[in-house]
């Protein structure tokens, strides 16, 4: 596993940007506090990225959103809040204990009717869902990134927005042997995004989660 290194000034800048621009609400703070109190790994998206997900839902006019990797529901809250009346988010979580906490956090945010947490291996859940989804956010086990991208195509349509988290992974793209468990699958998924199925880019980020980034794509 790679070590995620956050330089102190990256954390300070992110905190300032979060307070000045992002302006999370009490529901976001609560979700983070709950996650911490229950000993969940601190691997949710940083607030600036959560807000970006919310803006992408709004900009794309997405009504049906699919998330793979729920954790405590932090990113789910950002996207769920951005949905229009009648919109819906389906989010997939492997661990029942994570799903239970996410449901609590989503209920606290008033999103219990707009978000469905599906428990189990995402590949099993995905086979039960019907498209088309307007936006897909992939943030779970990196080994299945490429499978999830293929599902995004299958459950999407031309123009479906795809966001893939952890696309830079401390720069291990260039030296996958630094994290044999994850980096080769991340590289493979980026190669898939660079191929004919997608129109894609990657944005590098530096913040409280270290040096990372996300891929942003549309299905061709
Ligand atoms: N998107 C969340 C963070 C997700 S962390 C946020 O930003 O707030 C990754 C989550 O994916 C963890 O909760 C982990 O349990 C879950 N996960 C791992 N493998 C999975 C799988 N095969 N299917 C579904 N979820 C999985
Ligand atoms: C890890 C996973 C993530 O999805 C993330 O955004 C950061 C870290 C991890 O497994 O270490
Ligand atoms: Mg992630």
Short mmCIF file of C-alpha atoms and ligand atoms in Angstrom, two decimals:
data_model
loop_
_atom_site.label_atom_id
_atom_site.label_comp_id
_atom_site.label_asym_id
_atom_site.label_seq_id
_atom_site.Cartn_x
_atom_site.Cartn_y
_atom_site.Cartn_z
CA UNK A 1 0.00 0.00 0.00
CA UNK A 2 1.26 3.43 -0.92
CA UNK A 3 1.82 6.06 1.76
CA UNK A 4 -0.29 9.16 1.23
CA UNK A 5 1.82 12.15 2.24
CA UNK A 6 0.08 15.47 2.86
CA UNK A 7 2.49 18.40 3.20
CA UNK A 8 1.41 20.80 5.99
CA UNK A 9 1.01 23.74 3.58
CA UNK A 10 -1.26 21.68 1.28
CA UNK A 11 -3.49 20.98 4.29
CA UNK A 12 -3.49 24.66 5.32
CA UNK A 13 -4.34 25.83 1.79
CA UNK A 14 -7.10 23.27 1.48
CA UNK A 15 -8.57 24.30 4.85
CA UNK A 16 -8.53 27.96 3.77
CA UNK A 17 -10.15 27.13 0.41
CA UNK A 18 -12.74 24.98 2.15
CA UNK A 19 -13.69 27.74 4.61
CA UNK A 20 -13.54 30.54 2.05
CA UNK A 21 -14.99 28.96 -1.08
CA UNK A 22 -16.46 25.49 -0.50
CA UNK A 23 -18.42 26.26 2.69
CA UNK A 24 -19.45 22.78 3.81
CA UNK A 25 -22.64 22.54 5.87
CA UNK A 26 -23.15 20.91 9.28
CA UNK A 27 -24.23 17.69 7.52
CA UNK A 28 -20.80 17.41 5.89
CA UNK A 29 -19.00 18.08 9.16
CA UNK A 30 -21.21 15.54 10.92
CA UNK A 31 -20.48 12.83 8.36
CA UNK A 32 -16.73 13.36 8.81
CA UNK A 33 -16.96 13.38 12.61
CA UNK A 34 -19.06 10.21 12.65
CA UNK A 35 -16.63 8.47 10.30
CA UNK A 36 -13.72 9.40 12.56
CA UNK A 37 -15.51 8.41 15.77
CA UNK A 38 -16.42 5.00 14.32
CA UNK A 39 -12.82 4.36 13.30
CA UNK A 40 -13.40 4.39 9.55
CA UNK A 41 -10.34 4.99 7.37
CA UNK A 42 -9.98 8.72 6.50
CA UNK A 43 -10.16 8.09 2.76
CA UNK A 44 -13.20 10.15 1.77
CA UNK A 45 -12.69 12.79 -0.91
CA UNK A 46 -11.35 16.12 0.31
CA UNK A 47 -14.02 18.87 0.69
CA UNK A 48 -12.86 20.72 -2.43
CA UNK A 49 -13.42 17.52 -4.43
CA UNK A 50 -16.75 16.80 -2.76
CA UNK A 51 -17.91 20.24 -3.86
CA UNK A 52 -16.59 19.53 -7.35
CA UNK A 53 -18.71 16.36 -7.51
CA UNK A 54 -21.73 18.40 -6.48
CA UNK A 55 -21.00 21.00 -9.17
CA UNK A 56 -20.52 18.28 -11.80
CA UNK A 57 -23.96 16.87 -10.99
CA UNK A 58 -25.44 20.35 -11.43
CA UNK A 59 -23.43 21.30 -14.52
CA UNK A 60 -24.31 18.04 -16.28
CA UNK A 61 -27.95 18.25 -15.22
CA UNK A 62 -27.65 14.67 -13.96
CA UNK A 63 -30.85 13.11 -12.63
CA UNK A 64 -29.55 9.56 -12.13
CA UNK A 65 -26.18 9.16 -10.44
CA UNK A 66 -24.25 5.97 -9.64
CA UNK A 67 -21.49 5.82 -7.02
CA UNK A 68 -19.17 2.87 -6.41
CA UNK A 69 -17.63 3.09 -2.91
CA UNK A 70 -19.80 4.76 -0.24
CA UNK A 71 -17.73 4.62 3.00
CA UNK A 72 -19.55 7.00 5.42
CA UNK A 73 -21.52 8.75 2.69
CA UNK A 74 -19.46 11.96 2.53
CA UNK A 75 -19.27 12.10 -1.28
CA UNK A 76 -22.84 10.71 -1.46
CA UNK A 77 -24.10 13.69 0.54
CA UNK A 78 -22.35 16.16 -1.80
CA UNK A 79 -23.83 14.52 -4.92
CA UNK A 80 -27.24 13.74 -3.40
CA UNK A 81 -27.75 17.38 -2.42
CA UNK A 82 -26.99 18.53 -5.96
CA UNK A 83 -29.73 16.40 -7.55
CA UNK A 84 -32.84 18.05 -8.88
CA UNK A 85 -36.32 17.19 -7.57
CA UNK A 86 -37.02 13.58 -8.56
CA UNK A 87 -33.32 12.75 -9.04
CA UNK A 88 -31.73 9.68 -7.46
CA UNK A 89 -28.32 8.38 -6.39
CA UNK A 90 -27.50 4.66 -6.17
CA UNK A 91 -24.35 4.01 -4.16
CA UNK A 92 -22.58 0.64 -3.76
CA UNK A 93 -20.78 -0.41 -0.56
CA UNK A 94 -19.19 -3.76 0.19
CA UNK A 95 -19.09 -3.55 4.00
CA UNK A 96 -22.44 -3.66 5.88
CA UNK A 97 -20.96 -1.62 8.76
CA UNK A 98 -19.92 1.17 6.38
CA UNK A 99 -23.34 1.08 4.70
CA UNK A 100 -25.11 1.39 8.07
CA UNK A 101 -23.10 4.48 9.02
CA UNK A 102 -23.63 5.98 5.56
CA UNK A 103 -27.40 5.50 5.88
CA UNK A 104 -27.35 7.32 9.23
CA UNK A 105 -25.32 10.20 7.77
CA UNK A 106 -27.56 10.42 4.71
CA UNK A 107 -30.67 10.46 6.91
CA UNK A 108 -29.13 13.26 9.02
CA UNK A 109 -28.67 15.19 5.77
CA UNK A 110 -32.33 14.57 4.84
CA UNK A 111 -31.33 12.46 1.84
CA UNK A 112 -32.76 9.06 2.85
CA UNK A 113 -35.32 9.11 0.02
CA UNK A 114 -32.96 10.38 -2.64
CA UNK A 115 -30.08 7.96 -2.04
CA UNK A 116 -30.13 4.13 -2.00
CA UNK A 117 -27.16 2.37 -0.39
CA UNK A 118 -26.69 -1.08 -1.97
CA UNK A 119 -24.71 -3.49 0.22
CA UNK A 120 -22.41 -6.11 -1.27
CA UNK A 121 -19.61 -6.40 -3.82
CA UNK A 122 -20.26 -3.65 -6.37
CA UNK A 123 -19.83 -6.05 -9.28
CA UNK A 124 -22.83 -8.05 -7.99
CA UNK A 125 -24.94 -4.94 -7.44
CA UNK A 126 -24.07 -3.43 -10.83
CA UNK A 127 -25.43 -6.53 -12.57
CA UNK A 128 -28.84 -5.81 -10.98
CA UNK A 129 -29.07 -2.11 -11.95
CA UNK A 130 -30.60 -0.64 -15.08
CA UNK A 131 -29.33 2.46 -16.85
CA UNK A 132 -28.98 4.92 -18.18
CA UNK A 133 -27.08 6.81 -15.50
CA UNK A 134 -26.06 10.40 -16.23
CA UNK A 135 -23.00 10.46 -13.96
CA UNK A 136 -20.87 7.69 -12.44
CA UNK A 137 -18.35 8.21 -9.61
CA UNK A 138 -15.86 5.37 -9.11
CA UNK A 139 -14.06 5.28 -5.74
CA UNK A 140 -13.81 1.72 -4.36
CA UNK A 141 -11.35 -1.18 -4.73
CA UNK A 142 -8.80 -0.03 -7.30
CA UNK A 143 -8.31 -3.61 -8.58
CA UNK A 144 -11.76 -3.41 -10.19
CA UNK A 145 -11.38 0.09 -11.68
CA UNK A 146 -11.42 -1.21 -15.25
CA UNK A 147 -14.47 -3.39 -14.61
CA UNK A 148 -16.26 -0.42 -13.10
CA UNK A 149 -15.40 1.71 -16.15
CA UNK A 150 -16.85 -0.99 -18.40
CA UNK A 151 -20.00 -0.98 -16.26
CA UNK A 152 -20.15 2.81 -16.56
CA UNK A 153 -20.27 2.39 -20.33
CA UNK A 154 -22.86 -0.40 -20.11
CA UNK A 155 -25.08 1.49 -17.64
CA UNK A 156 -24.42 4.86 -19.26
CA UNK A 157 -25.06 6.48 -22.63
CA UNK A 158 -22.98 8.70 -24.90
CA UNK A 159 -22.25 11.79 -22.80
CA UNK A 160 -22.49 10.10 -19.40
CA UNK A 161 -20.01 11.80 -17.06
CA UNK A 162 -17.48 9.50 -15.41
CA UNK A 163 -15.28 10.53 -12.48
CA UNK A 164 -12.58 8.13 -11.27
CA UNK A 165 -10.91 8.96 -7.94
CA UNK A 166 -7.27 8.27 -7.05
CA UNK A 167 -5.95 8.59 -10.56
CA UNK A 168 -2.45 9.77 -9.57
CA UNK A 169 -1.84 7.78 -6.35
CA UNK A 170 1.29 9.61 -5.17
CA UNK A 171 2.75 9.41 -8.66
CA UNK A 172 2.94 5.62 -8.57
CA UNK A 173 1.65 5.57 -12.16
CA UNK A 174 5.22 5.80 -13.37
CA UNK A 175 6.51 3.19 -10.90
CA UNK A 176 3.63 0.76 -10.32
CA UNK A 177 5.99 -1.56 -8.42
CA UNK A 178 5.72 0.93 -5.51
CA UNK A 179 2.20 -0.41 -4.90
CA UNK A 180 1.76 -3.72 -6.67
CA UNK A 181 -1.71 -4.21 -5.15
CA UNK A 182 -3.24 -1.05 -6.62
CA UNK A 183 -1.02 0.91 -9.00
CA UNK A 184 -1.07 -1.53 -11.95
CA UNK A 185 -4.91 -1.52 -11.93
CA UNK A 186 -4.97 2.27 -11.73
CA UNK A 187 -2.62 2.45 -14.72
CA UNK A 188 -4.76 -0.06 -16.63
CA UNK A 189 -7.92 1.95 -15.94
CA UNK A 190 -6.24 5.16 -17.13
CA UNK A 191 -5.22 3.41 -20.35
CA UNK A 192 -8.85 2.39 -20.80
CA UNK A 193 -9.89 6.03 -20.29
CA UNK A 194 -7.36 7.06 -22.94
CA UNK A 195 -8.87 4.61 -25.43
CA UNK A 196 -11.77 4.85 -27.87
CA UNK A 197 -14.59 4.36 -25.31
CA UNK A 198 -13.98 7.63 -23.46
CA UNK A 199 -13.11 11.29 -23.91
CA UNK A 200 -11.03 11.93 -20.78
CA UNK A 201 -8.50 13.94 -18.80
CA UNK A 202 -6.87 13.74 -15.37
CA UNK A 203 -6.57 16.60 -12.87
CA UNK A 204 -3.79 16.30 -10.30
CA UNK A 205 -4.59 17.37 -6.75
CA UNK A 206 -2.54 18.14 -3.65
CA UNK A 207 -4.32 18.46 -0.32
CA UNK A 208 -5.14 16.70 2.92
CA UNK A 209 -5.17 13.35 1.09
CA UNK A 210 -1.68 13.80 -0.29
CA UNK A 211 -0.70 13.87 -3.95
CA UNK A 212 -3.47 12.40 -6.01
CA UNK A 213 -6.00 13.34 -8.70
CA UNK A 214 -9.15 12.33 -10.46
CA UNK A 215 -9.98 11.35 -13.99
CA UNK A 216 -12.89 13.17 -15.61
CA UNK A 217 -14.43 11.64 -18.71
CA UNK A 218 -17.51 11.28 -20.81
CA UNK A 219 -18.64 8.08 -22.48
CA UNK A 220 -18.24 8.45 -26.25
N1 LIG B 1 -16.58 7.75 -1.98
C1 LIG B 1 -16.33 7.79 -0.54
C2 LIG B 1 -15.08 7.04 -0.16
C3 LIG B 1 -15.08 5.59 -0.56
S1 LIG B 1 -13.75 4.69 0.21
C4 LIG B 1 -16.21 9.26 -0.13
O1 LIG B 1 -15.49 9.99 -0.83
O2 LIG B 1 -16.80 9.66 0.87
C5 LIG B 1 -13.93 3.16 -0.60
C6 LIG B 1 -15.13 2.34 -0.12
O3 LIG B 1 -15.30 1.28 -1.08
C7 LIG B 1 -14.93 1.66 1.24
O4 LIG B 1 -16.02 1.93 2.10
C8 LIG B 1 -14.88 0.17 0.90
O5 LIG B 1 -15.45 -0.67 1.89
C9 LIG B 1 -15.68 0.12 -0.39
N2 LIG B 1 -15.39 -1.04 -1.24
C10 LIG B 1 -14.23 -1.73 -1.37
N3 LIG B 1 -14.36 -2.74 -2.23
C11 LIG B 1 -15.63 -2.71 -2.67
C12 LIG B 1 -16.39 -3.50 -3.57
N4 LIG B 1 -15.85 -4.54 -4.21
N5 LIG B 1 -17.69 -3.19 -3.77
C13 LIG B 1 -18.24 -2.12 -3.14
N6 LIG B 1 -17.57 -1.34 -2.28
C14 LIG B 1 -16.29 -1.63 -2.05
C1 LIG B 2 -7.39 5.14 -0.27
C2 LIG B 2 -8.54 4.94 -1.02
C3 LIG B 2 -9.18 6.03 -1.59
O1 LIG B 2 -10.30 5.89 -2.34
C4 LIG B 2 -8.69 7.31 -1.40
O2 LIG B 2 -9.36 8.34 -1.98
C5 LIG B 2 -7.54 7.51 -0.66
C6 LIG B 2 -6.89 6.42 -0.08
C7 LIG B 2 -6.70 3.98 0.32
O3 LIG B 2 -7.22 2.86 0.20
O4 LIG B 2 -5.64 4.18 0.94
MG1 LIG B 3 -10.84 7.73 -3.26
#
